[in-house]
Amino acid sequence: MSALKLKLDQDQLVEDFFDCTHLVGIVSAARDYQLCWQLNKQLFYHFRVNNSLEIKLTKHQRAFYFTVFEFQEPTKSVSHYLYNNHCKAEFLLPELKNIDYLWLIKGDYYQLQDVKKLTEELRRVELVQLVSLLDLRDIKNKVNLIF
């Protein structure tokens, strides 16, 4: 009797996870909890740390843990995730070393114009230095964002 081997289709996993998503890069010298507090206060979001979504990457026989904050908009069926892109000297997305935080908007309620409006609002947040809308097609390590 031969053993059945199942292989995870990473391309399909990535495609499914990033369906109806937008990604915003944020540069800020603030700690993640300080930035979330400011976003909650100034933009009226309710980001909270979600330890069950924390992302663990292992490199050079060391484990790195990347914090993920979450906010659900149940009336719009939209989820917001704020990822910390740094952990010690490692990066969740190494191709974006100049970005400190990644804001992923998941759900089909937000259109591109809504996300552009959000980026304008983010630029006015005191602790935010730079905001840019990111093109998911340009990101090589998207799989690192999947929890």
Coordinates of C-alpha atoms in Angstrom, one line a residue:
M1 CA 0.0 0.0 0.0
S2 CA 1.6 3.3 -1.0
A3 CA 1.3 6.4 1.1
L4 CA -0.7 9.3 -0.3
K5 CA 1.2 12.5 -0.3
L6 CA -0.7 15.8 -0.3
K7 CA 1.0 19.0 -1.4
L8 CA -0.1 22.4 -0.4
D9 CA -0.6 24.6 -3.5
Q10 CA 1.1 27.8 -2.2
D11 CA 0.2 29.8 -5.3
Q12 CA -3.5 29.0 -4.9
L13 CA -3.2 29.8 -1.1
V14 CA -1.7 33.2 -1.9
E15 CA -4.3 33.9 -4.6
D16 CA -7.2 33.1 -2.2
F17 CA -5.8 35.0 0.8
F18 CA -5.1 38.2 -1.2
D19 CA -8.4 38.1 -3.1
C20 CA -10.2 41.5 -2.5
T21 CA -7.3 43.0 -0.5
H22 CA -5.4 46.3 -0.5
L23 CA -2.0 46.8 1.1
V24 CA -0.6 50.1 2.5
G25 CA 3.0 50.6 3.7
I26 CA 3.6 52.9 6.7
V27 CA 6.8 54.4 7.9
S28 CA 6.8 55.4 11.5
A29 CA 9.5 55.4 14.3
A30 CA 6.8 54.7 16.9
R31 CA 6.3 51.3 18.6
D32 CA 3.5 49.2 17.2
Y33 CA 1.2 49.7 20.2
Q34 CA 1.8 53.5 20.1
L35 CA 0.9 53.6 16.4
C36 CA -2.3 51.6 17.0
W37 CA -3.3 53.8 19.9
Q38 CA -2.9 56.8 17.7
L39 CA -4.8 55.2 14.8
N40 CA -7.6 54.3 17.1
K41 CA -7.7 57.7 18.7
Q42 CA -7.4 59.8 15.6
L43 CA -9.1 57.7 12.8
F44 CA -11.6 56.0 15.1
Y45 CA -10.4 52.4 14.4
H46 CA -10.3 49.7 17.1
F47 CA -7.0 47.9 16.4
R48 CA -6.2 45.3 19.1
V49 CA -3.2 42.9 19.2
N50 CA -4.2 39.4 18.1
N51 CA -1.6 37.0 19.5
S52 CA -3.2 34.0 17.6
L53 CA -2.3 35.8 14.3
E54 CA 1.4 36.4 15.3
I55 CA 3.6 35.3 12.5
K56 CA 6.7 33.2 13.2
L57 CA 9.5 33.1 10.7
T58 CA 12.6 31.0 11.3
K59 CA 15.9 32.2 9.7
H60 CA 19.4 31.1 10.5
Q61 CA 18.1 28.7 13.2
R62 CA 16.4 31.6 15.1
A63 CA 12.7 32.3 15.5
F64 CA 11.3 35.8 14.8
Y65 CA 7.8 36.8 15.9
F66 CA 5.9 39.5 14.0
T67 CA 3.0 41.1 15.8
V68 CA -0.3 41.5 14.0
F69 CA -3.0 43.9 15.2
E70 CA -6.6 43.3 14.0
F71 CA -9.8 45.3 13.6
Q72 CA -13.0 44.0 12.2
E73 CA -15.7 46.1 10.5
P74 CA -18.7 43.7 10.8
T75 CA -21.2 46.0 9.1
K76 CA -18.9 46.2 6.0
S77 CA -17.5 42.6 6.2
V78 CA -14.0 44.0 6.2
S79 CA -11.0 43.0 8.2
H80 CA -8.0 45.3 8.8
Y81 CA -4.6 43.9 9.8
L82 CA -1.6 45.9 10.9
Y83 CA 1.6 43.9 10.6
N84 CA 4.9 44.9 12.2
N85 CA 7.5 44.5 9.4
H86 CA 10.5 44.4 11.8
C87 CA 11.6 41.9 14.4
K88 CA 15.1 42.6 15.7
A89 CA 17.2 42.7 12.5
E90 CA 14.8 40.6 10.4
F91 CA 11.9 41.7 8.1
L92 CA 8.6 40.1 7.4
L93 CA 8.9 41.4 3.8
P94 CA 12.6 41.8 3.1
E95 CA 11.9 43.6 -0.1
L96 CA 10.3 46.4 1.9
K97 CA 13.0 47.1 4.4
N98 CA 12.2 50.8 4.4
I99 CA 8.5 50.1 5.5
D100 CA 7.9 49.7 9.2
Y101 CA 4.2 48.6 9.2
L102 CA 1.9 47.0 6.6
W103 CA -1.8 47.7 6.7
L104 CA -3.8 45.0 4.9
I105 CA -7.5 45.6 4.2
K106 CA -9.3 42.4 3.4
G107 CA -12.8 42.4 2.0
D108 CA -14.6 43.7 -1.1
Y109 CA -16.3 46.8 0.5
Y110 CA -13.3 49.1 0.0
Q111 CA -12.5 50.2 -3.5
L112 CA -9.3 51.8 -4.6
Q113 CA -10.7 55.3 -4.1
D114 CA -11.6 54.4 -0.5
V115 CA -8.0 53.2 0.2
K116 CA -6.6 56.3 -1.4
K117 CA -8.7 58.4 1.0
L118 CA -7.5 56.3 3.9
T119 CA -3.9 56.9 2.9
E120 CA -4.6 60.7 2.9
E121 CA -6.0 60.3 6.4
L122 CA -3.0 58.3 7.5
R123 CA -0.7 61.0 6.3
R124 CA -2.2 63.4 8.9
V125 CA -1.6 61.0 11.8
E126 CA 1.1 62.5 14.1
L127 CA 3.2 59.4 14.4
V128 CA 3.2 58.6 10.7
Q129 CA 6.1 59.8 8.6
L130 CA 5.2 58.3 5.2
V131 CA 2.4 56.3 3.6
S132 CA 2.3 54.5 0.3
L133 CA -0.2 52.3 -1.5
L134 CA 1.6 49.0 -2.3
D135 CA 1.0 46.8 -5.4
L136 CA 0.7 43.2 -4.3
R137 CA 2.1 42.0 -7.6
D138 CA 5.4 43.6 -6.7
I139 CA 5.8 41.7 -3.4
K140 CA 7.8 38.6 -3.7
N141 CA 7.3 37.2 -0.1
K142 CA 3.5 37.6 0.1
V143 CA 3.3 34.2 1.7
N144 CA 4.9 35.7 4.8
L145 CA 1.7 37.7 5.4
I146 CA -0.6 34.7 5.5
F147 CA -1.4 33.7 9.0

